[in-house]
Amino acid sequence: MAVSLAFPLQQCGPRKSPPFRVSGSGGGDGGVFPSFLPEEVNKIRDPFARTLAQRIERLPVQVGFSESSIMSSCVMPRIRGDSNPVVLLHCFDSSCLEWRSAYPLLEDAGLEVWAIDVLGWGFSDLEGRPPCNVASKRYHLYQLWKSHIKRPMTLVGPSLGAAVAIDFAVNFPEAVKELILINANVYANGTGVLTKLPKSAAYAMASLLKSTPIRWYAKLLVFNGISLSSVLDYTNVGRLHCLLPWWEDATVNFMLSGGYNVTGQIKRVKQKALLICSECDNIVDYKLAEKLRNELPNATMRQVPGCGHMPHIEKPYVIAKLIADFAQGALSKERLLSPIVDSVACNN
């Protein structure tokens, strides 16, 4: 399970001067949290997480496997235009709050940005307990795109979100202009032996997955260094969505259904792709990033030095710059990012 557990946490270390303009959005706390968020959101200290949480909305998404529309959580763009929107997915068992540090930077770069909660994770209303297997996640995302986004998008998927993005791009190519895959976890064989667990054991596994000790351990794996003073706040942000009453049911349904196995789809991707990998990633081996670059028909790769599995949290300015340049057709042909990234040694 260690390969799949990419938890959403807070940025590590101080935010450095950005390579492009920042308006300062994300620092205030004058808004009100949506009523559907667990009350524990009030315990979060990170101003960027608090600000993005205040912007989460629910949009109606009509799907065939549910009698009524699913009120689906996302952060909607303040900027609308004629260019292709950027749509941000998230890691396994995560939420749109994962993008709290990078989202305002992408808006400041002039992009139309959506941060979407994948069905079964995040803050959507799943009171009706819809199926949360791969097919349902895919179709739900398609219906959300068809109803609300409506234009070919730059689809961004970190970790297991890269598997979500590849699966979606192959099945609905008309909806995806290009892909950005960050530390892509796309060679895992789904949920593996977990599909054979009795339901009682699966629920026990889900309970363990949202426990504080597991979340703490994940931080040590995910980040290239982490301040102990921030551990509690990291945990509050990372497990907030797990406190919704349907989270365990959705997680067990996904676990027993088999999860994502997209190895057979990789060579069928037609869209241009940008692969971003971290020098100090303890979750996805760099050799797998090289393998993915070789298997994707039209891929470019960039490496972020001195960074762990979640560069959009650790180095949001770097990731926002890469996403903006790629989406706007201005990505440098240089392979490394040394002009905008301070290269430091890995801690492992």
GROMACS .gro file of C-alpha atoms in nm:
model
  348
    1MET     CA    1   0.000   0.000   0.000
    2ALA     CA    2   0.294   0.238   0.055
    3VAL     CA    3   0.323   0.316  -0.317
    4SER     CA    4  -0.037   0.437  -0.337
    5LEU     CA    5  -0.054   0.642  -0.018
    6ALA     CA    6   0.025   0.992  -0.141
    7PHE     CA    7  -0.141   1.209   0.121
    8PRO     CA    8  -0.219   1.580   0.084
    9LEU     CA    9  -0.006   1.782   0.322
   10GLN     CA   10   0.116   2.139   0.367
   11GLN     CA   11   0.407   2.305   0.191
   12CYS     CA   12   0.743   2.221   0.348
   13GLY     CA   13   0.959   2.515   0.446
   14PRO     CA   14   0.925   2.887   0.375
   15ARG     CA   15   0.779   3.008   0.050
   16LYS     CA   16   1.050   3.159  -0.169
   17SER     CA   17   1.030   3.450  -0.409
   18PRO     CA   18   0.820   3.346  -0.708
   19PRO     CA   19   0.948   3.339  -1.065
   20PHE     CA   20   0.635   3.528  -1.174
   21ARG     CA   21   0.391   3.776  -1.025
   22VAL     CA   22   0.190   3.685  -0.715
   23SER     CA   23  -0.097   3.902  -0.599
   24GLY     CA   24  -0.084   3.776  -0.242
   25SER     CA   25  -0.409   3.579  -0.264
   26GLY     CA   26  -0.431   3.298  -0.011
   27GLY     CA   27  -0.307   3.492   0.291
   28GLY     CA   28  -0.638   3.628   0.415
   29ASP     CA   29  -0.908   3.465   0.622
   30GLY     CA   30  -1.206   3.691   0.594
   31GLY     CA   31  -1.440   3.436   0.434
   32VAL     CA   32  -1.673   3.172   0.567
   33PHE     CA   33  -1.627   2.797   0.530
   34PRO     CA   34  -1.895   2.607   0.335
   35SER     CA   35  -2.143   2.442   0.568
   36PHE     CA   36  -2.081   2.097   0.416
   37LEU     CA   37  -1.719   2.087   0.535
   38PRO     CA   38  -1.651   1.902   0.862
   39GLU     CA   39  -1.631   2.142   1.155
   40GLU     CA   40  -1.270   2.034   1.208
   41VAL     CA   41  -1.180   2.271   0.922
   42ASN     CA   42  -1.173   2.542   1.188
   43LYS     CA   43  -0.865   2.378   1.343
   44ILE     CA   44  -0.655   2.430   1.030
   45ARG     CA   45  -0.395   2.706   1.067
   46ASP     CA   46  -0.241   2.723   0.720
   47PRO     CA   47  -0.388   3.043   0.564
   48PHE     CA   48  -0.359   2.904   0.211
   49ALA     CA   49  -0.558   2.593   0.309
   50ARG     CA   50  -0.817   2.803   0.490
   51THR     CA   51  -0.859   3.036   0.193
   52LEU     CA   52  -0.898   2.756  -0.060
   53ALA     CA   53  -1.140   2.569   0.169
   54GLN     CA   54  -1.359   2.880   0.176
   55ARG     CA   55  -1.383   2.865  -0.203
   56ILE     CA   56  -1.497   2.501  -0.231
   57GLU     CA   57  -1.839   2.469  -0.396
   58ARG     CA   58  -2.069   2.185  -0.493
   59LEU     CA   59  -2.199   2.160  -0.850
   60PRO     CA   60  -2.478   1.926  -0.967
   61VAL     CA   61  -2.350   1.640  -1.183
   62GLN     CA   62  -2.607   1.405  -1.337
   63VAL     CA   63  -2.482   1.048  -1.368
   64GLY     CA   64  -2.665   0.738  -1.485
   65PHE     CA   65  -2.570   0.528  -1.183
   66SER     CA   66  -2.743   0.761  -0.937
   67GLU     CA   67  -3.111   0.854  -0.924
   68SER     CA   68  -3.037   1.221  -0.859
   69SER     CA   69  -2.753   1.457  -0.937
   70ILE     CA   70  -2.439   1.422  -0.728
   71MET     CA   71  -2.348   1.752  -0.568
   72SER     CA   72  -1.981   1.746  -0.658
   73SER     CA   73  -1.712   1.948  -0.483
   74CYS     CA   74  -1.456   2.162  -0.662
   75VAL     CA   75  -1.293   2.503  -0.667
   76MET     CA   76  -1.423   2.703  -0.961
   77PRO     CA   77  -1.215   2.956  -1.154
   78ARG     CA   78  -1.245   3.329  -1.104
   79ILE     CA   79  -1.105   3.377  -1.453
   80ARG     CA   80  -1.301   3.258  -1.758
   81GLY     CA   81  -1.169   3.292  -2.110
   82ASP     CA   82  -1.139   3.139  -2.454
   83SER     CA   83  -0.818   2.947  -2.380
   84ASN     CA   84  -0.816   2.588  -2.263
   85PRO     CA   85  -0.886   2.551  -1.891
   86VAL     CA   86  -0.644   2.382  -1.653
   87VAL     CA   87  -0.812   2.111  -1.445
   88LEU     CA   88  -0.632   1.987  -1.133
   89LEU     CA   89  -0.691   1.637  -1.003
   90HIS     CA   90  -0.539   1.507  -0.679
   91CYS     CA   91  -0.362   1.206  -0.533
   92PHE     CA   92  -0.508   0.887  -0.389
   93ASP     CA   93  -0.750   0.954  -0.103
   94SER     CA   94  -0.704   1.329  -0.122
   95SER     CA   95  -0.898   1.643  -0.208
   96CYS     CA   96  -0.872   1.974  -0.390
   97LEU     CA   97  -0.707   2.120  -0.078
   98GLU     CA   98  -0.390   1.951  -0.201
   99TRP     CA   99  -0.354   2.247  -0.441
  100ARG     CA  100  -0.382   2.515  -0.173
  101SER     CA  101  -0.034   2.661  -0.234
  102ALA     CA  102  -0.019   2.635  -0.614
  103TYR     CA  103  -0.380   2.723  -0.704
  104PRO     CA  104  -0.356   3.101  -0.638
  105LEU     CA  105  -0.029   3.114  -0.831
  106LEU     CA  106  -0.194   2.957  -1.135
  107GLU     CA  107  -0.474   3.212  -1.116
  108ASP     CA  108  -0.217   3.490  -1.090
  109ALA     CA  109  -0.062   3.355  -1.410
  110GLY     CA  110  -0.393   3.429  -1.586
  111LEU     CA  111  -0.518   3.071  -1.622
  112GLU     CA  112  -0.871   2.941  -1.594
  113VAL     CA  113  -0.818   2.686  -1.317
  114TRP     CA  114  -1.047   2.417  -1.178
  115ALA     CA  115  -0.956   2.197  -0.881
  116ILE     CA  116  -1.178   1.887  -0.894
  117ASP     CA  117  -1.252   1.628  -0.626
  118VAL     CA  118  -1.251   1.279  -0.779
  119LEU     CA  119  -1.568   1.084  -0.700
  120GLY     CA  120  -1.534   0.903  -0.366
  121TRP     CA  121  -1.270   1.140  -0.230
  122GLY     CA  122  -1.288   1.505  -0.137
  123PHE     CA  123  -1.603   1.680  -0.023
  124SER     CA  124  -1.883   1.579  -0.263
  125ASP     CA  125  -2.222   1.479  -0.122
  126LEU     CA  126  -2.228   1.098  -0.139
  127GLU     CA  127  -2.520   1.044   0.096
  128GLY     CA  128  -2.674   0.813  -0.167
  129ARG     CA  129  -2.360   0.593  -0.157
  130PRO     CA  130  -2.299   0.580  -0.537
  131PRO     CA  131  -2.045   0.328  -0.666
  132CYS     CA  132  -1.690   0.465  -0.652
  133ASN     CA  133  -1.508   0.221  -0.879
  134VAL     CA  134  -1.289   0.332  -1.169
  135ALA     CA  135  -1.572   0.336  -1.424
  136SER     CA  136  -1.788   0.552  -1.197
  137LYS     CA  137  -1.505   0.793  -1.123
  138ARG     CA  138  -1.433   0.825  -1.496
  139TYR     CA  139  -1.795   0.883  -1.597
  140HIS     CA  140  -1.855   1.128  -1.313
  141LEU     CA  141  -1.555   1.335  -1.424
  142TYR     CA  142  -1.679   1.326  -1.782
  143GLN     CA  143  -2.026   1.447  -1.684
  144LEU     CA  144  -1.878   1.722  -1.470
  145TRP     CA  145  -1.662   1.828  -1.765
  146LYS     CA  146  -1.954   1.808  -2.009
  147SER     CA  147  -2.189   2.006  -1.786
  148HIS     CA  148  -1.962   2.274  -1.645
  149ILE     CA  149  -1.620   2.295  -1.817
  150LYS     CA  150  -1.721   2.217  -2.176
  151ARG     CA  151  -1.385   2.278  -2.348
  152PRO     CA  152  -1.079   2.058  -2.402
  153MET     CA  153  -0.860   2.089  -2.095
  154THR     CA  154  -0.506   2.063  -1.972
  155LEU     CA  155  -0.556   1.780  -1.723
  156VAL     CA  156  -0.312   1.767  -1.432
  157GLY     CA  157  -0.272   1.447  -1.230
  158PRO     CA  158  -0.025   1.396  -0.941
  159SER     CA  159   0.069   1.046  -0.817
  160LEU     CA  160  -0.236   0.818  -0.855
  161GLY     CA  161  -0.412   1.117  -1.009
  162ALA     CA  162  -0.189   1.053  -1.311
  163ALA     CA  163  -0.357   0.714  -1.352
  164VAL     CA  164  -0.696   0.888  -1.326
  165ALA     CA  165  -0.583   1.133  -1.595
  166ILE     CA  166  -0.450   0.866  -1.833
  167ASP     CA  167  -0.762   0.653  -1.796
  168PHE     CA  168  -0.981   0.956  -1.865
  169ALA     CA  169  -0.776   1.084  -2.160
  170VAL     CA  170  -0.786   0.745  -2.335
  171ASN     CA  171  -1.161   0.700  -2.285
  172PHE     CA  172  -1.267   1.062  -2.352
  173PRO     CA  173  -0.997   1.209  -2.579
  174GLU     CA  174  -1.226   1.490  -2.696
  175ALA     CA  175  -1.221   1.634  -2.341
  176VAL     CA  176  -0.841   1.646  -2.300
  177LYS     CA  177  -0.607   1.870  -2.497
  178GLU     CA  178  -0.291   1.773  -2.306
  179LEU     CA  179  -0.171   1.605  -1.988
  180ILE     CA  180   0.058   1.706  -1.703
  181LEU     CA  181   0.158   1.410  -1.485
  182ILE     CA  182   0.342   1.475  -1.157
  183ASN     CA  183   0.540   1.188  -1.003
  184ALA     CA  184   0.305   0.957  -1.187
  185ASN     CA  185   0.202   0.641  -1.002
  186VAL     CA  186   0.074   0.450  -1.306
  187TYR     CA  187   0.241   0.108  -1.287
  188ALA     CA  188   0.066  -0.023  -0.976
  189ASN     CA  189  -0.158  -0.327  -1.022
  190GLY     CA  190  -0.470  -0.161  -0.884
  191THR     CA  191  -0.551  -0.237  -0.522
  192GLY     CA  192  -0.409  -0.589  -0.563
  193VAL     CA  193  -0.476  -0.840  -0.287
  194LEU     CA  194  -0.704  -0.592  -0.110
  195THR     CA  195  -0.981  -0.690  -0.353
  196LYS     CA  196  -0.998  -1.030  -0.180
  197LEU     CA  197  -1.051  -0.892   0.169
  198PRO     CA  198  -1.377  -0.969   0.351
  199LYS     CA  199  -1.582  -0.652   0.390
  200SER     CA  200  -1.519  -0.639   0.764
  201ALA     CA  201  -1.144  -0.647   0.705
  202ALA     CA  202  -1.174  -0.384   0.431
  203TYR     CA  203  -1.353  -0.150   0.671
  204ALA     CA  204  -1.083  -0.212   0.929
  205MET     CA  205  -0.823  -0.122   0.666
  206ALA     CA  206  -1.013   0.198   0.582
  207SER     CA  207  -1.026   0.292   0.949
  208LEU     CA  208  -0.651   0.241   0.972
  209LEU     CA  209  -0.595   0.447   0.659
  210LYS     CA  210  -0.746   0.759   0.812
  211SER     CA  211  -0.577   0.716   1.149
  212THR     CA  212  -0.334   0.977   1.277
  213PRO     CA  213  -0.031   0.741   1.302
  214ILE     CA  214  -0.063   0.637   0.936
  215ARG     CA  215  -0.096   0.998   0.827
  216TRP     CA  216   0.211   1.093   1.028
  217TYR     CA  217   0.413   0.809   0.875
  218ALA     CA  218   0.304   0.915   0.527
  219LYS     CA  219   0.454   1.259   0.584
  220LEU     CA  220   0.795   1.106   0.639
  221LEU     CA  221   0.764   0.921   0.307
  222VAL     CA  222   0.615   1.199   0.101
  223PHE     CA  223   0.828   1.500   0.186
  224ASN     CA  224   1.197   1.578   0.152
  225GLY     CA  225   1.216   1.704   0.510
  226ILE     CA  226   0.929   1.820   0.731
  227SER     CA  227   0.897   2.045   1.034
  228LEU     CA  228   0.760   1.865   1.340
  229SER     CA  229   0.595   2.189   1.451
  230SER     CA  230   0.360   2.164   1.152
  231VAL     CA  231   0.271   1.795   1.178
  232LEU     CA  232  -0.064   1.850   1.351
  233ASP     CA  233  -0.176   2.102   1.090
  234TYR     CA  234  -0.061   1.874   0.808
  235THR     CA  235  -0.274   1.598   0.956
  236ASN     CA  236  -0.579   1.821   0.996
  237VAL     CA  237  -0.562   1.923   0.631
  238GLY     CA  238  -0.482   1.576   0.498
  239ARG     CA  239  -0.759   1.385   0.671
  240LEU     CA  240  -1.036   1.646   0.668
  241HIS     CA  241  -1.229   1.474   0.388
  242CYS     CA  242  -1.207   1.141   0.576
  243LEU     CA  243  -1.439   1.281   0.843
  244LEU     CA  244  -1.741   1.287   0.611
  245PRO     CA  245  -1.990   1.011   0.699
  246TRP     CA  246  -1.967   0.828   0.365
  247TRP     CA  247  -1.586   0.826   0.333
  248GLU     CA  248  -1.538   0.471   0.463
  249ASP     CA  249  -1.811   0.328   0.239
  250ALA     CA  250  -1.664   0.499  -0.069
  251THR     CA  251  -1.312   0.388   0.018
  252VAL     CA  252  -1.411   0.026   0.072
  253ASN     CA  253  -1.607   0.025  -0.254
  254PHE     CA  254  -1.301   0.150  -0.443
  255MET     CA  255  -1.068  -0.090  -0.264
  256LEU     CA  256  -1.276  -0.400  -0.335
  257SER     CA  257  -1.347  -0.299  -0.696
  258GLY     CA  258  -0.982  -0.332  -0.797
  259GLY     CA  259  -0.866   0.028  -0.836
  260TYR     CA  260  -0.664   0.173  -1.125
  261ASN     CA  261  -0.453  -0.043  -1.357
  262VAL     CA  262  -0.365   0.168  -1.661
  263THR     CA  263  -0.046  -0.002  -1.783
  264GLY     CA  264  -0.227  -0.123  -2.094
  265GLN     CA  265  -0.354   0.228  -2.175
  266ILE     CA  266  -0.029   0.425  -2.162
  267LYS     CA  267   0.074   0.370  -2.524
  268ARG     CA  268  -0.278   0.463  -2.636
  269VAL     CA  269  -0.248   0.821  -2.506
  270LYS     CA  270  -0.261   1.056  -2.804
  271GLN     CA  271  -0.225   1.387  -2.623
  272LYS     CA  272   0.096   1.576  -2.567
  273ALA     CA  273   0.219   1.522  -2.210
  274LEU     CA  274   0.451   1.690  -1.962
  275LEU     CA  275   0.601   1.461  -1.698
  276ILE     CA  276   0.725   1.624  -1.378
  277CYS     CA  277   0.934   1.412  -1.145
  278SER     CA  278   1.108   1.491  -0.816
  279GLU     CA  279   1.472   1.421  -0.745
  280CYS     CA  280   1.397   1.300  -0.390
  281ASP     CA  281   1.073   1.107  -0.448
  282ASN     CA  282   1.050   0.815  -0.203
  283ILE     CA  283   0.720   0.689  -0.349
  284VAL     CA  284   0.774   0.656  -0.725
  285ASP     CA  285   1.117   0.547  -0.850
  286TYR     CA  286   1.282   0.771  -1.111
  287LYS     CA  287   1.327   0.467  -1.336
  288LEU     CA  288   0.948   0.445  -1.363
  289ALA     CA  289   0.935   0.809  -1.470
  290GLU     CA  290   1.186   0.731  -1.745
  291LYS     CA  291   0.984   0.426  -1.845
  292LEU     CA  292   0.668   0.634  -1.870
  293ARG     CA  293   0.842   0.897  -2.082
  294ASN     CA  294   0.957   0.626  -2.322
  295GLU     CA  295   0.612   0.464  -2.344
  296LEU     CA  296   0.407   0.780  -2.391
  297PRO     CA  297   0.403   0.871  -2.761
  298ASN     CA  298   0.454   1.246  -2.711
  299ALA     CA  299   0.605   1.330  -2.374
  300THR     CA  300   0.851   1.582  -2.232
  301MET     CA  301   1.001   1.542  -1.886
  302ARG     CA  302   1.127   1.790  -1.626
  303GLN     CA  303   1.293   1.707  -1.294
  304VAL     CA  304   1.258   1.916  -0.977
  305PRO     CA  305   1.573   1.893  -0.761
  306GLY     CA  306   1.559   1.879  -0.382
  307CYS     CA  307   1.193   1.789  -0.363
  308GLY     CA  308   0.983   1.494  -0.249
  309HIS     CA  309   0.669   1.328  -0.385
  310MET     CA  310   0.445   1.636  -0.360
  311PRO     CA  311   0.628   1.918  -0.543
  312HIS     CA  312   0.309   2.119  -0.589
  313ILE     CA  313   0.306   2.154  -0.208
  314GLU     CA  314   0.680   2.174  -0.140
  315LYS     CA  315   0.770   2.397  -0.436
  316PRO     CA  316   0.441   2.548  -0.558
  317TYR     CA  317   0.608   2.835  -0.746
  318VAL     CA  318   0.811   2.592  -0.956
  319ILE     CA  319   0.513   2.368  -1.035
  320ALA     CA  320   0.283   2.661  -1.110
  321LYS     CA  321   0.544   2.802  -1.349
  322LEU     CA  322   0.577   2.466  -1.528
  323ILE     CA  323   0.202   2.421  -1.556
  324ALA     CA  324   0.147   2.776  -1.678
  325ASP     CA  325   0.427   2.758  -1.934
  326PHE     CA  326   0.311   2.422  -2.067
  327ALA     CA  327  -0.056   2.525  -2.086
  328GLN     CA  328   0.037   2.849  -2.259
  329GLY     CA  329   0.281   2.683  -2.500
  330ALA     CA  330   0.587   2.853  -2.355
  331LEU     CA  331   0.770   2.564  -2.185
  332SER     CA  332   1.147   2.588  -2.218
  333LYS     CA  333   1.324   2.309  -2.402
  334GLU     CA  334   1.583   2.284  -2.125
  335ARG     CA  335   1.565   1.951  -1.945
  336LEU     CA  336   1.646   2.071  -1.593
  337LEU     CA  337   1.505   2.357  -1.388
  338SER     CA  338   1.827   2.488  -1.236
  339PRO     CA  339   1.753   2.853  -1.329
  340ILE     CA  340   1.444   2.857  -1.103
  341VAL     CA  341   1.508   2.580  -0.851
  342ASP     CA  342   1.772   2.562  -0.578
  343SER     CA  343   1.918   2.214  -0.604
  344VAL     CA  344   1.977   2.054  -0.264
  345ALA     CA  345   2.083   1.706  -0.162
  346CYS     CA  346   1.823   1.444  -0.081
  347ASN     CA  347   1.784   1.351   0.282
  348ASN     CA  348   1.764   0.978   0.218
   0.00000   0.00000   0.00000
